[in-house]
Amino acid sequence: MREGIAATSLRTIATEAGVTPALLHYYFGDKAQLQEAVIAERVLPAFEQLREPVLAAGDDVAGLIAGFVTGVGRLVAAHPWLPPLWVREVLCEGGALRDVLFERIGPQLPQMMAARFAQAQSRGELNEDLDPRLLMVSLVGLTLFPAAGAPIWRRLLQADDLDFDVLRRHTLALLDRGLGLE
C-alpha cells in the first residue's frame, strides 16, 4: 500500500507476503482478481462491522451518531490499514477503490444514515440548519480523517498518549455540546 494499488505489482505483493508471484497467480489469478479478493474478504467485511452499532441505534439520533463514531473506532482498532487505504484509494482522484464506495458501501451505510437523519429532522429532533447528507460527510471527517492523519497530529502535537477512545469522547462531546461558546 505504500505505492497505491495501481502502482503496486504482483511481484511486490508476493515479496511482501513472502511468497512467489507464481503462488499468487495460482490462488488469485491476475492482479484484478487479487484486488477483488481483498475487497470481498477484507474491505467489505470490515465495513460490515460498522453497520451493527449503527443499526442498533434505531431512531435515536444521538445513538446513531454515537454508534457510528464508536463503530469507526472499533473498525480502525481492528483494521489500522483502513484509514490510509481510504484516503489513498477512495478519496484521491484515480483511487482504485472509489467505485467500491459508490457501488458496494455507499448504497448501504451512508445513504441509510442520511435518510435516518432526514427523518429525525422532519420530527424536529435534529437542527433544521443541518443538511442530513453533509452530516454524514462531517462524521467521516471527524472519525476516519483523524485516524488516517494520526501519525502526523500525534507527532506534531506530542500526543502519543491519545488513543481512539479519547478521540471518540472528544468527537461525541464536540457533536453533543459544541464548543460551548454561547
Short mmCIF file of C-alpha atoms in Angstrom, two decimals:
data_model
loop_
_atom_site.label_atom_id
_atom_site.label_comp_id
_atom_site.label_asym_id
_atom_site.label_seq_id
_atom_site.Cartn_x
_atom_site.Cartn_y
_atom_site.Cartn_z
CA MET A 1 0.00 0.00 0.00
CA ARG A 2 2.96 2.35 0.20
CA GLU A 3 2.74 2.94 -3.54
CA GLY A 4 -1.00 2.54 -4.01
CA ILE A 5 -2.90 -0.26 -5.67
CA ALA A 6 -2.31 0.84 -9.26
CA ALA A 7 1.44 1.25 -8.80
CA THR A 8 2.00 -1.97 -6.84
CA SER A 9 2.97 -5.01 -8.87
CA LEU A 10 2.11 -8.62 -8.12
CA ARG A 11 5.85 -9.20 -7.65
CA THR A 12 5.96 -6.54 -4.91
CA ILE A 13 2.90 -8.02 -3.23
CA ALA A 14 4.43 -11.50 -3.39
CA THR A 15 7.69 -10.26 -1.90
CA GLU A 16 5.86 -8.52 0.97
CA ALA A 17 3.82 -11.67 1.59
CA GLY A 18 6.89 -13.90 1.48
CA VAL A 19 5.60 -15.97 -1.45
CA THR A 20 6.35 -16.23 -5.14
CA PRO A 21 4.40 -14.40 -7.85
CA ALA A 22 3.50 -17.83 -9.24
CA LEU A 23 1.81 -18.75 -5.98
CA LEU A 24 -0.24 -15.54 -6.04
CA HIS A 25 -1.19 -16.25 -9.62
CA TYR A 26 -2.17 -19.83 -8.74
CA TYR A 27 -4.51 -18.75 -5.92
CA PHE A 28 -5.82 -15.45 -7.23
CA GLY A 29 -5.16 -15.28 -10.96
CA ASP A 30 -4.24 -11.77 -12.05
CA LYS A 31 -3.93 -8.55 -10.08
CA ALA A 32 -7.57 -7.60 -10.68
CA GLN A 33 -8.72 -10.92 -9.21
CA LEU A 34 -6.44 -10.45 -6.20
CA GLN A 35 -7.86 -6.96 -5.70
CA GLU A 36 -11.41 -8.34 -5.84
CA ALA A 37 -10.49 -10.99 -3.26
CA VAL A 38 -9.08 -8.31 -0.94
CA ILE A 39 -12.25 -6.24 -1.35
CA ALA A 40 -14.56 -9.22 -0.76
CA GLU A 41 -12.58 -10.79 2.09
CA ARG A 42 -11.17 -7.73 3.90
CA VAL A 43 -12.66 -4.37 2.95
CA LEU A 44 -16.38 -5.21 2.77
CA PRO A 45 -16.40 -7.35 5.94
CA ALA A 46 -14.61 -4.52 7.77
CA PHE A 47 -17.31 -2.05 6.78
CA GLU A 48 -20.00 -4.60 7.64
CA GLN A 49 -18.78 -4.38 11.25
CA LEU A 50 -19.67 -0.69 11.17
CA ARG A 51 -23.30 -1.45 10.31
CA GLU A 52 -24.02 -3.30 13.56
CA PRO A 53 -23.68 -0.41 16.05
CA VAL A 54 -25.48 1.92 13.63
CA LEU A 55 -28.44 -0.40 13.15
CA ALA A 56 -28.68 -1.00 16.89
CA ALA A 57 -29.41 2.72 17.44
CA GLY A 58 -32.88 2.57 15.90
CA ASP A 59 -34.43 6.03 15.55
CA ASP A 60 -32.33 7.64 18.31
CA VAL A 61 -30.22 10.32 16.56
CA ALA A 62 -27.66 10.61 19.37
CA GLY A 63 -27.40 6.81 19.47
CA LEU A 64 -26.99 6.69 15.70
CA ILE A 65 -24.14 9.20 15.80
CA ALA A 66 -22.53 7.53 18.83
CA GLY A 67 -22.88 4.15 17.14
CA PHE A 68 -21.13 5.44 14.03
CA VAL A 69 -18.31 7.16 15.95
CA THR A 70 -17.81 4.13 18.22
CA GLY A 71 -18.08 1.76 15.28
CA VAL A 72 -15.40 3.62 13.34
CA GLY A 73 -13.17 3.46 16.42
CA ARG A 74 -13.58 -0.30 16.63
CA LEU A 75 -13.10 -0.60 12.89
CA VAL A 76 -9.84 1.37 12.99
CA ALA A 77 -8.59 -0.57 16.02
CA ALA A 78 -9.24 -3.88 14.28
CA HIS A 79 -8.07 -2.71 10.84
CA PRO A 80 -5.44 0.04 11.19
CA TRP A 81 -4.71 -0.25 7.45
CA LEU A 82 -8.19 1.00 6.58
CA PRO A 83 -7.93 4.82 7.08
CA PRO A 84 -4.79 5.26 4.93
CA LEU A 85 -6.31 2.94 2.33
CA TRP A 86 -9.48 5.04 2.37
CA VAL A 87 -7.57 8.26 1.79
CA ARG A 88 -5.32 6.88 -0.94
CA GLU A 89 -7.72 4.64 -2.82
CA VAL A 90 -11.14 6.26 -2.32
CA LEU A 91 -10.62 9.96 -1.75
CA CYS A 92 -7.70 10.58 -4.10
CA GLU A 93 -8.59 11.04 -7.74
CA GLY A 94 -7.99 7.82 -9.64
CA GLY A 95 -8.10 5.70 -6.48
CA ALA A 96 -8.64 2.05 -7.24
CA LEU A 97 -11.44 1.63 -4.68
CA ARG A 98 -13.62 4.64 -5.44
CA ASP A 99 -16.12 2.52 -7.37
CA VAL A 100 -16.36 0.17 -4.38
CA LEU A 101 -17.62 3.13 -2.35
CA PHE A 102 -20.24 4.05 -4.95
CA GLU A 103 -21.38 0.53 -5.75
CA ARG A 104 -20.98 -1.51 -2.56
CA ILE A 105 -20.50 0.64 0.53
CA GLY A 106 -22.33 3.89 -0.29
CA PRO A 107 -25.71 2.38 -1.00
CA GLN A 108 -25.63 0.74 2.41
CA LEU A 109 -24.40 2.78 5.33
CA PRO A 110 -24.07 6.47 4.32
CA GLN A 111 -27.34 6.64 2.41
CA MET A 112 -29.19 4.81 5.18
CA MET A 113 -27.77 7.14 7.84
CA ALA A 114 -28.53 10.29 5.82
CA ALA A 115 -32.12 9.07 5.40
CA ARG A 116 -32.43 8.47 9.17
CA PHE A 117 -31.04 11.94 9.85
CA ALA A 118 -33.60 13.43 7.44
CA GLN A 119 -36.41 11.56 9.22
CA ALA A 120 -35.18 12.79 12.61
CA GLN A 121 -35.00 16.31 11.24
CA SER A 122 -38.58 16.10 10.00
CA ARG A 123 -39.61 15.07 13.53
CA GLY A 124 -37.81 18.13 14.94
CA GLU A 125 -35.06 16.06 16.58
CA LEU A 126 -32.18 17.48 14.54
CA ASN A 127 -31.10 21.06 13.93
CA GLU A 128 -33.00 22.35 10.90
CA ASP A 129 -29.91 24.19 9.64
CA LEU A 130 -28.06 20.93 9.09
CA ASP A 131 -28.15 19.06 5.80
CA PRO A 132 -28.53 15.34 6.68
CA ARG A 133 -26.24 14.37 3.80
CA LEU A 134 -23.49 16.71 4.96
CA LEU A 135 -23.84 15.36 8.48
CA MET A 136 -22.53 12.07 7.05
CA VAL A 137 -19.60 13.94 5.50
CA SER A 138 -18.92 15.61 8.86
CA LEU A 139 -18.97 12.29 10.70
CA VAL A 140 -16.48 10.76 8.29
CA GLY A 141 -14.34 13.89 8.63
CA LEU A 142 -14.39 13.62 12.42
CA THR A 143 -13.56 9.90 12.51
CA LEU A 144 -11.71 8.45 9.52
CA PHE A 145 -9.60 11.55 8.76
CA PRO A 146 -8.17 11.85 12.28
CA ALA A 147 -7.42 8.11 12.20
CA ALA A 148 -5.64 8.44 8.84
CA GLY A 149 -3.75 11.53 9.99
CA ALA A 150 -2.87 10.18 13.44
CA PRO A 151 0.85 9.73 12.69
CA ILE A 152 1.02 13.41 11.77
CA TRP A 153 -1.05 15.01 14.53
CA ARG A 154 0.34 12.70 17.22
CA ARG A 155 3.87 13.77 16.33
CA LEU A 156 3.02 17.42 15.73
CA LEU A 157 1.09 17.78 19.00
CA GLN A 158 3.22 15.32 21.02
CA ALA A 159 0.04 13.34 21.52
CA ASP A 160 1.10 9.69 21.50
CA ASP A 161 -0.98 9.29 24.66
CA LEU A 162 -4.24 9.96 22.79
CA ASP A 163 -5.92 6.75 21.65
CA PHE A 164 -9.14 6.32 19.73
CA ASP A 165 -11.20 6.19 22.94
CA VAL A 166 -10.05 9.75 23.75
CA LEU A 167 -10.78 10.77 20.15
CA ARG A 168 -14.24 9.15 20.38
CA ARG A 169 -15.09 11.03 23.59
CA HIS A 170 -13.79 14.28 22.10
CA THR A 171 -15.79 13.81 18.90
CA LEU A 172 -19.02 12.99 20.75
CA ALA A 173 -18.56 15.96 23.10
CA LEU A 174 -17.97 18.24 20.12
CA LEU A 175 -21.09 16.93 18.39
CA ASP A 176 -23.22 16.94 21.57
CA ARG A 177 -22.22 20.22 23.14
CA GLY A 178 -20.22 22.07 20.50
CA LEU A 179 -17.56 24.49 21.59
CA GLY A 180 -19.60 25.87 24.48
CA LEU A 181 -19.05 29.46 23.41
CA GLU A 182 -22.61 30.59 23.99
#
